[in-house]
Coordinates of C-alpha atoms in Angstrom, one line a residue:
Chain G
M1 CA 2.0 -38.3 22.4
I2 CA 3.4 -35.5 20.8
P3 CA 2.5 -35.3 16.8
L4 CA 4.8 -35.7 14.0
R5 CA 4.3 -32.2 12.9
I6 CA 5.5 -30.7 16.5
V7 CA 8.5 -32.7 15.9
S8 CA 9.2 -32.1 12.3
A9 CA 8.8 -28.4 13.4
L10 CA 11.6 -29.5 15.7
V11 CA 13.4 -31.1 13.6
A12 CA 12.9 -28.1 11.3
I13 CA 14.4 -26.2 14.1
S14 CA 17.5 -27.9 15.0
L15 CA 18.4 -27.7 11.3
L16 CA 18.4 -23.7 11.8
A17 CA 20.9 -24.3 14.5
G18 CA 23.9 -23.9 12.6
P19 CA 26.3 -25.5 11.0
T20 CA 28.3 -27.3 13.9
Q21 CA 25.7 -29.9 14.6
A22 CA 26.0 -33.5 13.1
E23 CA 24.4 -35.2 10.7
E24 CA 21.3 -37.7 12.0
S25 CA 20.6 -40.8 10.2
P26 CA 17.1 -40.6 9.0
E27 CA 15.6 -43.2 10.6
T28 CA 16.0 -42.0 14.3
D29 CA 14.9 -38.5 13.4
T30 CA 11.6 -38.4 15.4
Q31 CA 13.6 -40.0 18.4
L32 CA 16.1 -36.7 18.2
T33 CA 13.3 -34.5 19.2
G34 CA 10.4 -33.4 20.3
I35 CA 8.7 -35.6 23.8
V36 CA 10.6 -38.9 24.4
Q37 CA 7.8 -41.5 23.2
G38 CA 7.4 -45.2 24.7
D39 CA 8.6 -47.0 27.4
A40 CA 12.3 -47.2 27.4
P41 CA 14.4 -44.5 28.6
I42 CA 17.1 -43.1 26.1
T43 CA 20.6 -42.5 26.3
Y44 CA 22.4 -39.4 24.5
P45 CA 25.6 -39.0 24.0
S46 CA 26.3 -35.5 24.8
K47 CA 29.6 -33.7 22.7
Y48 CA 30.2 -31.9 25.9
L49 CA 29.3 -34.1 28.6
D50 CA 31.7 -36.6 30.2
Q51 CA 29.2 -39.3 30.2
D52 CA 25.9 -40.3 28.4
V53 CA 22.6 -38.7 29.3
T54 CA 19.6 -40.4 30.0
V55 CA 16.2 -39.5 28.9
L56 CA 13.2 -40.6 30.3
P57 CA 10.0 -41.3 28.5
G58 CA 7.7 -37.9 28.8
V59 CA 10.7 -35.9 28.9
F60 CA 12.2 -33.3 26.5
F61 CA 14.9 -34.9 24.3
P62 CA 18.2 -32.4 25.1
Y63 CA 18.8 -31.7 21.3
E64 CA 17.8 -27.8 21.6
G65 CA 20.2 -28.2 24.8
E66 CA 22.8 -30.0 23.3
N67 CA 22.7 -27.7 20.0
W68 CA 22.0 -24.3 21.4
V69 CA 22.9 -24.1 24.5
L70 CA 26.2 -26.4 25.2
P71 CA 28.4 -24.6 22.7
M72 CA 27.4 -21.0 24.7
M73 CA 28.3 -22.3 27.7
H74 CA 31.4 -23.7 26.6
E75 CA 32.3 -20.8 25.1
Y76 CA 32.4 -18.8 28.7
R77 CA 32.8 -22.2 30.5
D78 CA 34.9 -20.1 32.5
L79 CA 32.0 -18.1 34.2
F80 CA 30.8 -21.2 36.4
E81 CA 33.2 -22.5 38.2
G82 CA 32.4 -22.1 41.9
K83 CA 29.2 -20.3 40.9
S84 CA 25.9 -21.2 42.2
V85 CA 23.3 -21.8 39.2
L86 CA 19.6 -21.8 39.1
E87 CA 18.4 -23.1 36.0
I88 CA 14.5 -22.5 34.9
G89 CA 12.5 -25.5 33.1
T90 CA 15.7 -28.2 33.3
G91 CA 14.1 -31.2 30.9
S92 CA 16.6 -33.4 31.1
G93 CA 18.8 -31.6 33.3
I94 CA 21.7 -31.4 30.4
I95 CA 22.6 -27.6 31.1
S96 CA 22.6 -28.1 34.7
L97 CA 24.5 -31.2 34.5
Y98 CA 27.2 -29.5 32.1
A99 CA 27.3 -26.5 34.4
A100 CA 27.9 -28.9 37.5
Q101 CA 30.9 -30.7 35.3
L102 CA 31.8 -27.3 34.7
G103 CA 32.4 -27.0 38.1
A104 CA 29.3 -24.8 39.8
S105 CA 29.3 -25.0 43.4
K106 CA 25.8 -25.3 43.6
V107 CA 22.7 -26.4 40.9
V108 CA 19.3 -26.2 41.8
S109 CA 17.6 -27.0 38.8
T110 CA 13.4 -27.0 38.3
D111 CA 10.6 -28.4 35.9
I112 CA 6.9 -28.2 35.8
N113 CA 7.3 -31.7 34.4
P114 CA 7.7 -34.7 37.5
K115 CA 9.4 -36.7 34.9
A116 CA 11.7 -34.2 34.2
V117 CA 12.6 -33.5 37.9
E118 CA 13.3 -37.2 38.3
C119 CA 15.1 -37.8 35.2
A120 CA 17.6 -34.3 36.0
N121 CA 18.3 -36.1 39.6
L122 CA 18.6 -39.6 38.1
N123 CA 21.2 -38.4 36.0
A124 CA 23.1 -35.8 38.6
K125 CA 23.5 -39.1 40.5
R126 CA 24.7 -41.1 37.9
M127 CA 27.4 -38.7 36.9
G128 CA 28.1 -37.9 40.8
F129 CA 26.8 -34.4 40.7
D130 CA 24.1 -35.3 43.4
G131 CA 26.4 -33.6 45.8
V132 CA 25.9 -30.4 44.1
M133 CA 22.8 -30.4 41.8
R134 CA 19.3 -31.5 43.2
A135 CA 16.1 -30.5 40.5
R136 CA 12.7 -29.3 42.5
L137 CA 9.3 -29.7 41.0
V138 CA 7.2 -26.8 40.1
P139 CA 3.3 -27.2 41.2
P140 CA 1.0 -26.5 39.0
E141 CA -1.0 -24.0 41.1
D142 CA 2.2 -21.7 40.7
M143 CA 4.4 -21.8 37.7
S144 CA 6.2 -18.7 37.7
A145 CA 10.0 -18.6 37.8
Y146 CA 10.8 -18.9 41.2
S147 CA 8.0 -20.8 43.0
V148 CA 10.0 -23.3 44.4
I149 CA 12.9 -21.3 45.3
A150 CA 12.8 -19.6 49.0
D151 CA 13.0 -15.8 49.7
G152 CA 16.3 -14.8 49.7
E153 CA 17.7 -17.5 48.0
T154 CA 20.3 -16.2 45.3
F155 CA 22.1 -17.4 42.3
D156 CA 25.1 -16.0 40.6
I157 CA 23.8 -17.3 37.5
I158 CA 19.9 -17.8 36.8
F159 CA 19.6 -19.8 33.4
S160 CA 16.8 -20.2 31.1
N161 CA 15.7 -21.7 27.9
P162 CA 12.1 -21.6 28.3
P163 CA 9.1 -22.6 26.2
Y164 CA 9.5 -21.8 22.4
A165 CA 6.0 -20.0 22.1
L166 CA 3.7 -17.6 23.6
D167 CA 0.2 -17.9 23.6
L168 CA -2.2 -15.6 25.9
D169 CA -5.2 -17.2 25.0
A170 CA -3.2 -20.8 26.3
D171 CA -4.9 -22.1 30.0
I172 CA -1.5 -23.6 31.2
N173 CA 2.2 -23.7 30.6
T174 CA 3.6 -26.4 29.1
A175 CA 6.9 -27.6 27.8
V176 CA 6.4 -25.7 24.6
V177 CA 3.7 -23.1 25.3
D178 CA 4.2 -19.9 28.1
T179 CA 0.9 -18.3 28.7
G180 CA 2.6 -15.2 29.4
G181 CA 3.6 -15.5 32.9
L182 CA 6.8 -17.3 32.9
G183 CA 9.2 -14.7 31.6
P184 CA 8.0 -11.5 33.4
S185 CA 8.2 -13.2 36.5
L186 CA 11.7 -14.4 36.0
I187 CA 12.7 -10.4 35.2
R188 CA 10.7 -9.6 38.2
G189 CA 12.6 -11.9 40.4
L190 CA 15.8 -11.0 39.9
D191 CA 16.1 -8.4 42.2
Q192 CA 16.0 -11.6 45.0
H193 CA 17.6 -14.4 43.6
L194 CA 20.3 -12.8 41.5
T195 CA 23.5 -11.9 43.6
P196 CA 24.7 -8.7 42.6
D197 CA 27.3 -9.5 40.4
G198 CA 25.7 -12.4 38.7
S199 CA 24.1 -12.6 35.1
A200 CA 20.7 -14.4 33.9
I201 CA 21.5 -16.3 31.2
L202 CA 18.4 -16.6 29.0
L203 CA 17.6 -18.6 25.9
Y204 CA 14.5 -17.1 23.9
G205 CA 14.4 -18.5 20.5
S206 CA 11.8 -16.9 18.8
L207 CA 11.5 -12.9 17.9
F208 CA 8.7 -11.7 19.4
Y209 CA 9.3 -12.8 22.7
H210 CA 12.8 -12.7 22.2
H211 CA 12.2 -8.5 21.9
V212 CA 10.0 -8.2 24.7
M213 CA 12.2 -9.7 27.3
V214 CA 14.8 -7.4 26.5
R215 CA 12.6 -4.8 26.4
F216 CA 11.2 -5.7 29.9
A217 CA 14.3 -6.3 31.3
R218 CA 15.6 -2.7 30.3
H219 CA 11.9 -1.3 31.4
E220 CA 13.1 -3.2 34.9
G221 CA 16.5 -1.3 35.0
Y222 CA 18.3 -4.0 33.5
E223 CA 21.8 -4.1 31.0
V224 CA 20.8 -6.2 28.2
R225 CA 23.1 -7.7 25.9
Y226 CA 21.8 -10.4 23.5
H227 CA 21.4 -12.2 20.2
L228 CA 18.6 -11.7 18.1
P229 CA 17.2 -15.3 17.3
N230 CA 17.6 -16.4 13.6
L231 CA 14.0 -16.9 13.1
L232 CA 10.4 -16.1 13.9
M233 CA 9.0 -19.7 15.0
P234 CA 6.4 -20.6 13.2
W235 CA 4.3 -21.4 16.8
E236 CA 5.3 -17.6 17.8
A237 CA 4.0 -16.5 13.9
Q238 CA 0.9 -18.3 14.4
T239 CA 0.1 -16.7 17.5
L240 CA 0.5 -13.2 16.2
Y241 CA -1.2 -13.6 12.8
N242 CA -4.4 -15.1 14.4
F243 CA -4.7 -11.6 17.3
Y244 CA -4.0 -9.5 14.3
L245 CA -6.1 -11.4 11.7
T246 CA -9.1 -11.4 14.2
T247 CA -8.3 -7.7 14.9
A248 CA -8.7 -6.3 11.6
L249 CA -11.9 -8.5 10.6
Q250 CA -13.4 -7.1 13.7
R251 CA -12.2 -3.8 12.5
E252 CA -14.2 -4.3 9.5
G253 CA -17.1 -6.1 11.6
V254 CA -16.4 -9.2 9.9
D255 CA -17.0 -11.8 12.2
P256 CA -14.0 -13.9 12.2
K257 CA -15.7 -17.3 12.6
G258 CA -17.3 -17.1 9.2
F259 CA -13.8 -18.0 7.8
G260 CA -13.3 -21.2 8.8
F261 CA -9.7 -21.9 8.7
H262 CA -8.2 -24.5 10.9
A263 CA -4.8 -25.3 12.9
D264 CA -2.3 -27.8 11.7
L265 CA 0.5 -26.8 12.4
A266 CA -0.4 -25.1 15.3
I267 CA 0.6 -26.8 18.5
P268 CA -2.6 -29.1 19.7
R269 CA -4.8 -27.6 22.1
E270 CA -4.9 -30.4 24.0
L271 CA -1.2 -29.8 25.0
T272 CA -1.7 -26.0 25.9
H273 CA -5.5 -25.4 27.0
K274 CA -7.3 -27.1 29.9
A275 CA -10.5 -27.5 28.2
H276 CA -10.7 -28.7 24.7
L277 CA -11.6 -25.7 22.8
E278 CA -12.9 -25.6 18.9
P279 CA -10.4 -24.2 17.2
K280 CA -10.1 -20.6 16.7
A281 CA -11.5 -19.1 13.3
T282 CA -8.9 -17.5 12.2
D283 CA -6.8 -20.2 13.3
Y284 CA -3.5 -20.3 11.4
Q285 CA -3.7 -22.5 8.3
A286 CA -0.6 -24.7 6.8
H287 CA 0.5 -25.2 3.8
E288 CA 0.5 -21.5 1.7
D289 CA -1.4 -19.8 4.4
E290 CA 1.4 -20.6 6.6
I291 CA 4.2 -18.1 7.6
G292 CA 6.6 -21.3 7.6
H293 CA 10.3 -20.5 7.8
A294 CA 11.0 -16.8 8.9
F295 CA 14.8 -16.1 8.6
V296 CA 16.0 -13.0 10.6
K297 CA 19.0 -11.5 9.6
S298 CA 21.2 -9.4 12.3
Q299 CA 24.4 -9.3 14.1
Y300 CA 25.9 -10.4 16.7
G301 CA 27.5 -7.9 19.2
E302 CA 29.1 -9.1 23.0
L303 CA 26.6 -10.6 25.2
F304 CA 29.6 -10.5 28.0
E305 CA 31.6 -7.0 28.3
G306 CA 34.8 -7.6 26.7
R307 CA 34.1 -10.5 25.1
K308 CA 33.8 -10.9 21.4
P309 CA 31.9 -13.8 20.7
K310 CA 33.6 -16.7 18.6
R311 CA 29.9 -17.5 16.9
P312 CA 26.4 -16.3 17.1
H313 CA 23.8 -17.3 19.6
P314 CA 20.8 -16.4 18.3
G315 CA 18.3 -16.2 20.6
F316 CA 20.6 -15.3 23.8
M317 CA 20.3 -12.6 26.4
V318 CA 22.4 -11.6 29.3
V319 CA 20.8 -10.0 31.6
R320 CA 23.0 -8.0 34.3
R321 CA 22.3 -5.0 37.1
K322 CA 23.8 -1.8 35.8
Chain H
M1 CA 10.0 -36.6 0.3
N2 CA 10.7 -36.7 4.0
V3 CA 10.9 -33.4 6.5
Q4 CA 14.7 -33.2 6.0
H5 CA 14.7 -33.1 2.4
R6 CA 11.9 -30.7 2.1
L7 CA 13.1 -28.4 4.6
A8 CA 17.0 -28.5 3.0
S9 CA 15.3 -27.9 0.2
A10 CA 13.0 -24.7 1.7
L11 CA 16.6 -23.7 3.4
L12 CA 18.3 -23.4 -0.3
G13 CA 15.5 -21.7 -1.6
A14 CA 15.5 -19.2 1.1
T15 CA 19.3 -18.5 1.0
L16 CA 18.8 -18.1 -3.0
L17 CA 16.2 -15.5 -2.3
V18 CA 18.2 -13.3 0.6
S19 CA 20.2 -13.2 -2.6
S20 CA 18.1 -12.4 -5.3
H21 CA 15.1 -10.0 -4.0
A22 CA 15.0 -6.8 -2.2
L23 CA 11.8 -4.7 -2.6
A24 CA 12.6 -1.1 -3.8
R25 CA 12.3 1.5 -1.3
E26 CA 9.3 3.8 -1.4
Y27 CA 9.3 7.1 0.0
V28 CA 6.6 10.0 -0.5
V29 CA 8.1 13.1 -2.5
K30 CA 8.5 16.1 0.3
K31 CA 9.0 18.8 -2.0
G32 CA 9.5 20.1 -5.3
L33 CA 8.9 17.5 -8.6
E34 CA 10.9 14.5 -8.7
S35 CA 12.0 12.7 -12.1
F36 CA 11.1 8.8 -12.1
R37 CA 12.3 6.7 -15.0
S38 CA 10.0 4.1 -15.9
A39 CA 11.7 1.4 -17.7
T40 CA 8.3 -0.5 -18.5
L41 CA 7.4 3.1 -20.3
E42 CA 10.6 4.3 -21.7
A43 CA 9.9 7.7 -20.2
E44 CA 10.4 9.5 -16.9
I45 CA 7.5 10.8 -14.8
Q46 CA 7.2 13.0 -12.4
I47 CA 6.2 12.7 -8.6
V48 CA 4.3 15.6 -6.6
P49 CA 5.0 15.9 -3.7
G50 CA 2.4 14.1 -1.4
V51 CA 2.5 11.3 -3.7
V52 CA 4.5 8.3 -3.5
V53 CA 7.6 7.0 -5.4
P54 CA 6.0 4.3 -7.6
A55 CA 9.2 2.2 -7.1
R56 CA 7.4 -0.9 -6.6
S57 CA 4.7 -0.6 -9.4
E58 CA 7.4 -0.7 -11.5
Q59 CA 9.5 -3.2 -9.5
I60 CA 6.8 -5.9 -9.5
M61 CA 2.9 -4.8 -10.6
A62 CA 4.6 -2.9 -14.3
P63 CA 6.3 -6.5 -14.9
F64 CA 3.7 -8.5 -14.2
L65 CA 1.4 -6.6 -16.5
T66 CA 3.6 -7.0 -19.4
S67 CA 3.9 -10.2 -18.8
H68 CA 0.2 -10.7 -18.8
P69 CA -0.6 -8.0 -21.3
E70 CA -4.0 -10.2 -22.8
I71 CA -5.1 -9.5 -19.0
V72 CA -5.8 -5.5 -19.6
A73 CA -5.2 -5.2 -23.8
G74 CA -8.7 -4.3 -25.1
R75 CA -10.5 -4.1 -21.6
S76 CA -11.7 -1.8 -19.2
V77 CA -9.4 -1.0 -16.1
L78 CA -9.9 0.7 -12.6
V79 CA -6.7 1.7 -10.6
L80 CA -7.9 2.2 -6.9
D81 CA -5.5 4.3 -5.4
A82 CA -3.2 5.6 -8.3
G83 CA -1.3 8.4 -6.8
C84 CA 1.2 9.5 -10.0
G85 CA -0.3 7.0 -12.1
L86 CA 2.3 4.3 -13.3
T87 CA 0.1 1.4 -13.1
A88 CA -2.7 3.2 -14.9
L89 CA -0.3 4.5 -17.8
V90 CA 1.1 1.1 -18.4
A91 CA -2.0 -0.3 -18.5
A92 CA -3.1 2.0 -21.5
K93 CA 0.2 1.5 -22.8
L94 CA -1.2 -2.3 -23.3
G95 CA -3.9 -1.3 -25.1
A96 CA -6.5 -1.0 -22.3
A97 CA -10.1 0.4 -23.8
R98 CA -11.0 2.3 -21.3
V99 CA -8.4 3.5 -18.0
V100 CA -10.1 5.5 -14.8
A101 CA -7.9 6.3 -12.3
S102 CA -9.4 7.3 -8.9
D103 CA -7.3 8.6 -5.7
T104 CA -8.4 10.6 -2.6
R105 CA -5.9 13.1 -2.9
Q106 CA -6.5 15.8 -6.2
T107 CA -2.7 16.0 -6.1
A108 CA -2.3 12.9 -7.1
L109 CA -4.8 12.9 -10.1
D110 CA -3.3 16.1 -11.0
C111 CA -0.4 14.0 -11.3
T112 CA -1.2 11.2 -12.7
G113 CA -3.4 13.5 -15.6
R114 CA -0.3 15.5 -16.2
N115 CA 1.6 12.5 -16.7
A116 CA -0.8 10.9 -19.1
R117 CA -0.1 14.7 -21.3
K118 CA 3.7 14.3 -21.0
L119 CA 3.2 10.7 -22.4
G120 CA 1.0 11.1 -24.6
I121 CA -0.2 7.8 -24.8
E122 CA -4.0 7.5 -27.0
T123 CA -6.4 5.9 -24.2
P124 CA -7.5 9.0 -22.1
I125 CA -6.7 8.3 -18.4
E126 CA -10.2 9.1 -16.8
T127 CA -9.6 10.5 -13.1
R128 CA -12.1 10.6 -10.5
R129 CA -11.5 11.7 -7.0
V130 CA -12.8 9.7 -3.7
P131 CA -14.1 11.6 -1.7
E132 CA -12.0 11.5 1.9
D133 CA -14.8 10.8 3.9
A134 CA -16.2 7.6 1.6
K135 CA -17.4 4.8 3.2
S136 CA -16.3 2.8 0.2
P137 CA -13.5 2.9 -2.3
F138 CA -16.0 3.0 -5.1
A139 CA -17.9 6.2 -4.0
A140 CA -16.2 8.0 -7.0
L141 CA -17.9 5.7 -9.5
E142 CA -21.1 6.1 -11.5
P143 CA -23.4 3.4 -9.6
D144 CA -23.7 1.2 -11.7
A145 CA -20.2 1.3 -13.4
K146 CA -18.4 -1.9 -13.8
F147 CA -14.6 -3.0 -15.1
D148 CA -13.2 -5.8 -16.3
V149 CA -10.0 -5.5 -14.3
I150 CA -9.7 -3.8 -11.0
I151 CA -6.6 -3.0 -10.0
A152 CA -5.3 -2.0 -6.2
E153 CA -1.7 -1.3 -4.8
A154 CA -0.6 -0.5 -1.5
S155 CA 2.1 1.2 -0.1
H156 CA 1.4 1.6 3.2
A157 CA 2.1 -0.7 6.5
L158 CA -1.2 -1.3 8.1
D159 CA -1.3 0.2 11.6
L160 CA -4.5 -1.4 13.6
Q161 CA -3.6 0.4 16.9
S162 CA -3.9 4.0 14.9
E163 CA -1.2 4.8 17.2
A164 CA 0.7 7.4 14.6
A165 CA -0.7 9.9 12.8
P166 CA -1.7 8.5 9.5
T167 CA 0.8 9.3 6.2
P168 CA 0.7 7.4 3.1
L169 CA 2.9 5.0 4.0
L170 CA 1.3 3.8 7.6
H171 CA -2.2 4.0 8.3
G172 CA -5.0 2.0 9.4
H173 CA -6.9 0.9 6.4
T174 CA -7.2 -2.7 6.0
D175 CA -8.8 -2.1 2.7
L176 CA -10.9 -5.0 3.1
P177 CA -13.8 -2.9 1.7
I178 CA -12.1 -3.0 -1.6
V179 CA -12.3 -6.6 -1.5
T180 CA -16.2 -6.3 -1.0
G181 CA -17.0 -4.4 -3.7
L182 CA -15.3 -5.9 -6.0
A183 CA -18.0 -8.5 -6.6
Q184 CA -20.2 -5.7 -7.7
R185 CA -17.7 -3.8 -9.4
L186 CA -16.4 -6.5 -11.8
T187 CA -17.7 -8.0 -15.1
P188 CA -18.7 -11.5 -14.7
N189 CA -15.0 -12.6 -16.5
G190 CA -13.5 -10.1 -14.4
V191 CA -10.3 -9.8 -12.3
A192 CA -9.1 -8.0 -9.9
I193 CA -5.0 -7.5 -9.4
L194 CA -4.1 -6.7 -6.1
R195 CA -0.2 -5.9 -4.7
Y196 CA -0.2 -6.0 -1.3
P197 CA 3.6 -6.6 -0.2
E198 CA 3.2 -6.4 3.6
M199 CA 2.9 -10.2 4.4
F200 CA 0.2 -10.0 7.0
H201 CA -2.1 -7.7 5.6
H202 CA -1.6 -9.5 2.3
M203 CA -2.3 -12.7 3.7
L204 CA -5.7 -10.7 5.4
L205 CA -6.8 -10.1 2.4
V206 CA -6.4 -13.5 0.5
K207 CA -8.0 -15.0 3.2
Y208 CA -10.9 -12.9 3.1
A209 CA -11.4 -13.0 -0.6
R210 CA -11.6 -16.2 -0.4
A211 CA -14.1 -16.5 2.6
I212 CA -16.5 -14.2 0.9
G213 CA -16.0 -16.6 -2.5
F214 CA -13.3 -15.4 -4.8
E215 CA -10.7 -17.6 -6.1
V216 CA -7.4 -16.2 -5.7
R217 CA -3.7 -17.2 -7.0
H218 CA -1.4 -15.5 -5.1
H219 CA 2.7 -14.9 -5.1
R220 CA 3.3 -14.1 -0.8
P221 CA 5.4 -11.5 -0.1
E222 CA 9.4 -12.7 0.6
T223 CA 9.9 -10.8 3.1
I224 CA 7.9 -9.4 6.5
S225 CA 8.9 -5.6 6.6
S226 CA 10.0 -3.9 10.4
Q227 CA 7.1 -1.5 9.5
E228 CA 4.7 -4.3 9.7
L229 CA 6.7 -6.0 12.2
A230 CA 6.1 -2.9 14.6
S231 CA 2.5 -2.9 13.9
V232 CA 1.8 -6.6 14.8
F233 CA 4.0 -6.8 17.6
N234 CA 2.8 -3.7 19.4
L235 CA -0.8 -5.1 18.6
Y236 CA 0.2 -8.1 20.9
L237 CA 2.5 -6.3 23.3
A238 CA -0.6 -4.8 24.6
R239 CA -2.1 -7.2 25.7
L240 CA 0.8 -8.7 27.1
L241 CA 1.5 -5.3 29.0
E242 CA -2.2 -5.4 30.4
A243 CA -1.8 -9.0 31.4
E244 CA 1.6 -8.0 33.4
K245 CA -0.8 -4.9 34.8
L246 CA 2.2 -2.6 33.5
P247 CA 0.8 0.9 31.9
S248 CA 0.3 0.4 28.0
D249 CA 3.3 2.7 27.1
A250 CA 6.2 1.1 29.6
F251 CA 7.6 -0.4 26.2
R252 CA 6.8 -0.2 22.6
F253 CA 8.6 -1.1 19.4
A254 CA 9.2 1.6 17.3
R255 CA 9.0 1.7 13.6
T256 CA 12.6 2.1 13.9
D257 CA 13.8 -0.1 16.2
T258 CA 15.9 -2.7 14.1
L259 CA 13.8 -6.2 14.3
G260 CA 16.0 -7.7 12.2
D261 CA 14.5 -8.4 8.2
I262 CA 12.3 -11.2 7.7
T263 CA 12.7 -13.3 4.8
L264 CA 10.2 -15.9 3.7
A265 CA 11.0 -19.2 2.5
N266 CA 8.2 -19.5 -0.1
D267 CA 6.8 -21.9 -3.0
F268 CA 5.6 -20.2 -6.3
E269 CA 3.2 -21.1 -8.3
P270 CA 2.9 -19.5 -12.1
F271 CA 0.2 -17.7 -12.6
D272 CA 0.1 -18.1 -16.2
A273 CA 0.1 -21.1 -18.7
E274 CA 3.9 -21.0 -19.7
K275 CA 5.0 -22.0 -16.2
S276 CA 7.0 -18.7 -16.0
T277 CA 8.9 -18.9 -13.0
R278 CA 8.7 -15.2 -12.6
R279 CA 8.4 -13.8 -9.0
Y280 CA 5.1 -11.0 -8.4
P281 CA 5.6 -11.2 -4.6
G282 CA 2.6 -9.3 -2.9
V283 CA 0.2 -10.1 -6.0
A284 CA -2.7 -11.4 -5.9
L285 CA -5.5 -12.5 -8.2
L286 CA -8.8 -12.5 -7.5
R287 CA -11.6 -14.0 -9.7
P288 CA -15.2 -14.0 -8.8
G289 CA -16.0 -17.8 -8.1
A290 CA -19.4 -19.3 -8.7
E291 CA -21.1 -18.4 -5.1
T292 CA -19.5 -14.8 -5.0
A293 CA -22.5 -12.8 -3.6
P294 CA -23.2 -9.3 -5.9

């Protein structure tokens, strides 16, 4: 099960998402974020979709999709008509479903979680999009971005709202952690899988990975426009902080193991590491030692040429061929 | 208090912080004498080329000492990396019995001496030059010299990759040896006052001090600077580039990159019994604990 601290951190993130979201009643909060618990599917009434979304147990609740991604898609809704769309990491399918509703001619959705694939296909069928949209399961042996996309299969729009946190020390990609391979593989495959005039629309909501992806895509020769994330997320801060502290201590000949710091707000290791590991000596500590909520101030320019944004879309980047 | 309420109040607090506090800019004087008006000293002091303008000492450390005069009055005070001497002069003005200012640069010590003479403060400022290649920041002191108060302030962002030529505002000194040496250099009831305004560096020293037995009370920095963020990002980026088999210089974070100003939502415990709500971001008080090894 997803511990409460993860849920509360997700609530925190959603609180930061902006002024457009509705107030939630306190008793349902833990059902609105994180992975759906228990045996019963949840029905989620999206403001954007014509029909309710079903979220199966074991699948991420589409709070972020609804509050961060769908408003962005809504603003640029004319871009989807008649287009082929690939969504990498679909979860409940809410983003793909909205792309289908906006008139996409073909939608392929992928996920590493079998429950998510089942959930997305279930929703597509219920909403009558199963002729257009189909979810595919990414096998654990190859979690790179296009592992279930055929050679030469191209898309006008490649969409991804990937895991929040980057952790090069984690063993396996999960709904919340990218071990560092997904983002770069996504950019590298654009050459083969993005149509000449296509756009990759990516939501990298944490500051470091966002900056890295922008620079990596430019390094690979693409044009990138972006809105900086509005915060340095706690998990990413943890990753950077631990490595920085460890490096500084080792430089001075101090064994970081002697410190006895422990993980608290950190993502539980059982979710991100195959083998259960002892917490690292310098693991991020909650309370006064945590970096907590770090707010980023920035300005928001055009994501698509000639289209002044109606509102900020923090964390989004649009990658196109030059 | 549930999560929402706590976060909502944190958000509100952050909004207030953004509007209330901005750290003054520090810079190195390039050429010619520069005058700096210190409200605390009620005087102009002079900064020589190569020395940092003490804007943040004036903004944070001087008010801290002025609000807690009992910490330095009648006591012996050592100021490390004293620079132009502002903090040493404030300590002297507040009635310190003895003030020693040390620095690795003779120009800085000359600057301190000149300002002390100009102000005519009664307590003489003793200056000590730390050899550039000294392993210990206390190398300029007599072997058994101890102080009631030891003050260290950082103007630099910590560069753990030593990627740039060292400058007073950016270099690779972690300053852990300062904390290590305190056990030997503080009198039994002594206190160290650190001011490290860079978030990651500040937390490194706080954690290290606690790990070796100090009792620490501190106010965290309220921001993460672009300078520090570039250092932290580049350190991790090097791992990512290696994992992706990209050249180590494929791309990097330049210090001029707009990484965004990061504001942190912090709680502040007052340092003093009067429950003053004043904030001294970056300041940490270290007292030897029962188990601090000498």
